[in-house]
Structures are given as C-alpha cells and as structure tokens.
C-alpha cells in the first residue's frame, strides 16, 4: 500500500525508533505515546485490520504474539506487566488502517474499559 504510513515506516521511507524487528514483524515507538512505554507491533504485510484476517494470513497473529513476548523482554516490562490494545475500524477508534497491536507499559493502569 503506497499511501499507508506504516508501510512507509516498514520500507524506511518514514523514520521510526525501532525496538525489535524480524523478517515478518517490526516494532517501533508510537509517535504520540499514551504511556511511559508505548510501542506498536506491526506485521510487515499490509493487512488492514483484525477483520481482514483470513485462513491465508492468520498465521501472522502467532508471529505478532511472539514479537510481543520478545519486545516486552527487551523493554523490561515482562515481569511487571503491560497492556495490549488492538483498535479495529471506525468504532474501535483505528486511525491507521494497517493492523497493529499497541503495547503500553511503564505504569500501573487502574482504569479499565472492560
Ligand atoms: P490506532 O489509533 O490506529 O489504533 O493507532 C495508530 C497509532 O499510530 C497512534 O497511536 C499514533 O500515534 C501512531 N502513529 C501515527 N502515525 C505515526 C508515525 O508516523 N510514526 C509513529 N511512530 N507512530 C505513528
Ligand atoms: Zn500498510
């Protein structure tokens, strides 16, 4: 997707602060952090949102979750805990239409929506 901001970050056309990367996944700091630690776990393949997952691409979910575990170790938040959020579509508040998981950490989040 040529006009996708996360595809541009993946291609190196937009700079980002990378925290972890492998063949399938990139993790970088959110430009507008909502917590002391706020990174985005992004598959390198352009998948619009959770609703765009199907039998052919759903393996990426395992890769995303494996990358989350690597990332929380790298960031040193694996023992104290953290929050993972995926926004999907208009009502989910998704602003970048390229599947991504937010990892928020470095503070205790008392308030919960659910
Ligand atoms: P969403 O609202 O779609 O769940 O999350 C999109 C996130 O991407 C937001 O938290 C926003 O701050 C972040 N973001 C948007 N554009 C950029 C960018 O160019 N670089 C980085 N690092 N983060 C971005
Ligand atoms: Zn994209």
Tab-separated table of C-alpha atoms and ligand atoms in Angstrom:
chain	number	residue	atom	x	y	z
A	1	UNK	CA	0.000	0.000	0.000
A	2	UNK	CA	1.865	3.057	-1.257
A	3	UNK	CA	-0.074	5.607	0.831
A	4	UNK	CA	0.000	3.624	4.089
A	5	UNK	CA	2.067	5.312	6.807
A	6	UNK	CA	3.084	2.014	8.418
A	7	UNK	CA	4.105	0.507	5.047
A	8	UNK	CA	6.280	3.609	4.586
A	9	UNK	CA	7.860	3.043	8.015
A	10	UNK	CA	8.457	-0.627	7.120
A	11	UNK	CA	10.157	0.449	3.863
A	12	UNK	CA	12.246	3.046	5.715
A	13	UNK	CA	10.609	5.939	3.862
A	14	UNK	CA	9.430	7.430	7.172
A	15	UNK	CA	11.824	7.289	10.155
A	16	UNK	CA	10.884	5.417	13.298
A	17	UNK	CA	12.538	4.358	16.523
A	18	UNK	CA	12.722	0.591	16.188
A	19	UNK	CA	12.641	-1.598	19.255
A	20	UNK	CA	12.554	-5.029	17.612
A	21	UNK	CA	12.428	-6.414	14.078
A	22	UNK	CA	12.431	-9.769	12.352
A	23	UNK	CA	11.500	-10.989	8.845
A	24	UNK	CA	7.756	-10.620	9.471
A	25	UNK	CA	7.282	-8.003	12.195
A	26	UNK	CA	8.526	-4.538	13.096
A	27	UNK	CA	8.104	-2.904	16.495
A	28	UNK	CA	8.628	0.834	16.900
A	29	UNK	CA	7.816	3.591	19.368
A	30	UNK	CA	4.471	5.327	18.977
A	31	UNK	CA	4.967	8.931	17.858
A	32	UNK	CA	2.331	10.131	20.337
A	33	UNK	CA	2.812	7.937	23.405
A	34	UNK	CA	-0.155	7.326	25.697
A	35	UNK	CA	2.026	5.758	28.429
A	36	UNK	CA	5.678	5.899	29.587
A	37	UNK	CA	6.288	2.947	27.259
A	38	UNK	CA	4.148	2.780	24.109
A	39	UNK	CA	5.206	0.758	21.094
A	40	UNK	CA	3.401	-0.599	18.059
A	41	UNK	CA	3.774	-4.191	16.891
A	42	UNK	CA	3.209	-4.190	13.142
A	43	UNK	CA	3.223	-7.046	10.608
A	44	UNK	CA	5.276	-6.212	7.514
A	45	UNK	CA	2.481	-7.463	5.288
A	46	UNK	CA	-0.279	-4.906	4.762
A	47	UNK	CA	-3.414	-6.223	6.489
A	48	UNK	CA	-5.981	-3.528	7.115
A	49	UNK	CA	-7.348	-4.641	10.494
A	50	UNK	CA	-8.393	-7.682	12.517
A	51	UNK	CA	-11.443	-8.078	10.269
A	52	UNK	CA	-9.142	-8.560	7.255
A	53	UNK	CA	-7.628	-11.724	8.735
A	54	UNK	CA	-8.477	-14.941	6.920
A	55	UNK	CA	-7.246	-18.519	6.605
A	56	UNK	CA	-4.419	-17.388	4.303
A	57	UNK	CA	-2.928	-14.700	6.556
A	58	UNK	CA	-3.983	-15.574	10.110
A	59	UNK	CA	-0.566	-17.142	10.834
A	60	UNK	CA	0.615	-13.569	11.297
A	61	UNK	CA	-1.224	-13.435	14.625
A	62	UNK	CA	1.158	-16.041	16.072
A	63	UNK	CA	4.093	-14.016	14.772
A	64	UNK	CA	2.702	-10.823	16.309
A	65	UNK	CA	2.281	-12.510	19.679
A	66	UNK	CA	5.790	-13.987	19.550
A	67	UNK	CA	7.117	-10.494	18.774
A	68	UNK	CA	5.170	-9.078	21.736
A	69	UNK	CA	6.978	-11.538	24.033
A	70	UNK	CA	10.374	-10.587	22.580
A	71	UNK	CA	9.551	-6.893	22.875
A	72	UNK	CA	8.361	-6.958	26.487
A	73	UNK	CA	11.614	-8.706	27.448
A	74	UNK	CA	13.671	-6.107	25.543
A	75	UNK	CA	11.766	-3.261	27.214
A	76	UNK	CA	11.961	-4.904	30.654
A	77	UNK	CA	8.221	-4.840	31.228
A	78	UNK	CA	7.610	-8.586	31.023
A	79	UNK	CA	7.551	-9.118	34.799
A	80	UNK	CA	5.637	-6.000	35.947
A	81	UNK	CA	3.057	-6.362	33.185
A	82	UNK	CA	1.630	-4.253	30.447
A	83	UNK	CA	-1.486	-3.714	28.361
A	84	UNK	CA	-2.048	-4.769	24.745
A	85	UNK	CA	-4.694	-2.984	22.683
A	86	UNK	CA	-5.924	-3.506	19.132
A	87	UNK	CA	-8.288	-0.922	17.702
A	88	UNK	CA	-10.392	-2.117	14.787
A	89	UNK	CA	-12.339	0.058	12.392
A	90	UNK	CA	-14.321	3.244	12.956
A	91	UNK	CA	-15.988	2.339	16.231
A	92	UNK	CA	-12.754	0.819	17.523
A	93	UNK	CA	-11.015	4.146	17.010
A	94	UNK	CA	-8.495	2.809	14.495
A	95	UNK	CA	-6.700	5.705	12.805
A	96	UNK	CA	-4.036	3.842	10.797
A	97	UNK	CA	-5.590	1.150	8.565
A	98	UNK	CA	-2.683	-1.301	8.869
A	99	UNK	CA	-3.082	-3.967	11.577
A	100	UNK	CA	-1.086	-3.119	14.699
A	101	UNK	CA	-1.029	-4.031	18.356
A	102	UNK	CA	-0.286	-1.318	20.924
A	103	UNK	CA	1.874	-2.325	23.907
A	104	UNK	CA	1.526	0.086	26.825
A	105	UNK	CA	3.708	-0.204	29.897
A	106	UNK	CA	5.827	1.533	32.484
A	107	UNK	CA	2.868	2.469	34.675
A	108	UNK	CA	0.015	0.804	36.510
A	109	UNK	CA	-3.209	1.236	34.558
A	110	UNK	CA	-6.001	1.323	37.093
A	111	UNK	CA	-8.893	2.275	34.868
A	112	UNK	CA	-10.249	-0.325	32.527
A	113	UNK	CA	-12.915	-0.134	29.867
A	114	UNK	CA	-13.705	-3.815	30.427
B	1	LIG	P1	-4.707	3.460	16.088
B	1	LIG	O1	-5.412	4.701	16.535
B	1	LIG	O2	-4.877	3.228	14.597
B	1	LIG	O3	-5.008	2.254	16.901
B	1	LIG	O4	-3.167	3.727	16.350
B	1	LIG	C1	-2.340	4.393	15.454
B	1	LIG	C2	-1.136	4.851	16.239
B	1	LIG	O5	-0.118	5.163	15.312
B	1	LIG	C3	-1.383	6.109	17.072
B	1	LIG	O6	-1.141	5.818	18.454
B	1	LIG	C4	-0.403	7.126	16.507
B	1	LIG	O7	0.180	7.940	17.483
B	1	LIG	C5	0.615	6.253	15.799
B	1	LIG	N1	1.229	6.867	14.620
B	1	LIG	C6	0.593	7.503	13.598
B	1	LIG	N2	1.473	7.926	12.675
B	1	LIG	C7	2.704	7.547	13.135
B	1	LIG	C8	4.032	7.716	12.621
B	1	LIG	O8	4.258	8.289	11.555
B	1	LIG	N3	5.044	7.189	13.369
B	1	LIG	C9	4.829	6.561	14.560
B	1	LIG	N4	5.904	6.085	15.202
B	1	LIG	N5	3.598	6.384	15.061
B	1	LIG	C10	2.550	6.878	14.362
B	2	LIG	ZN1	0.322	-0.728	5.292
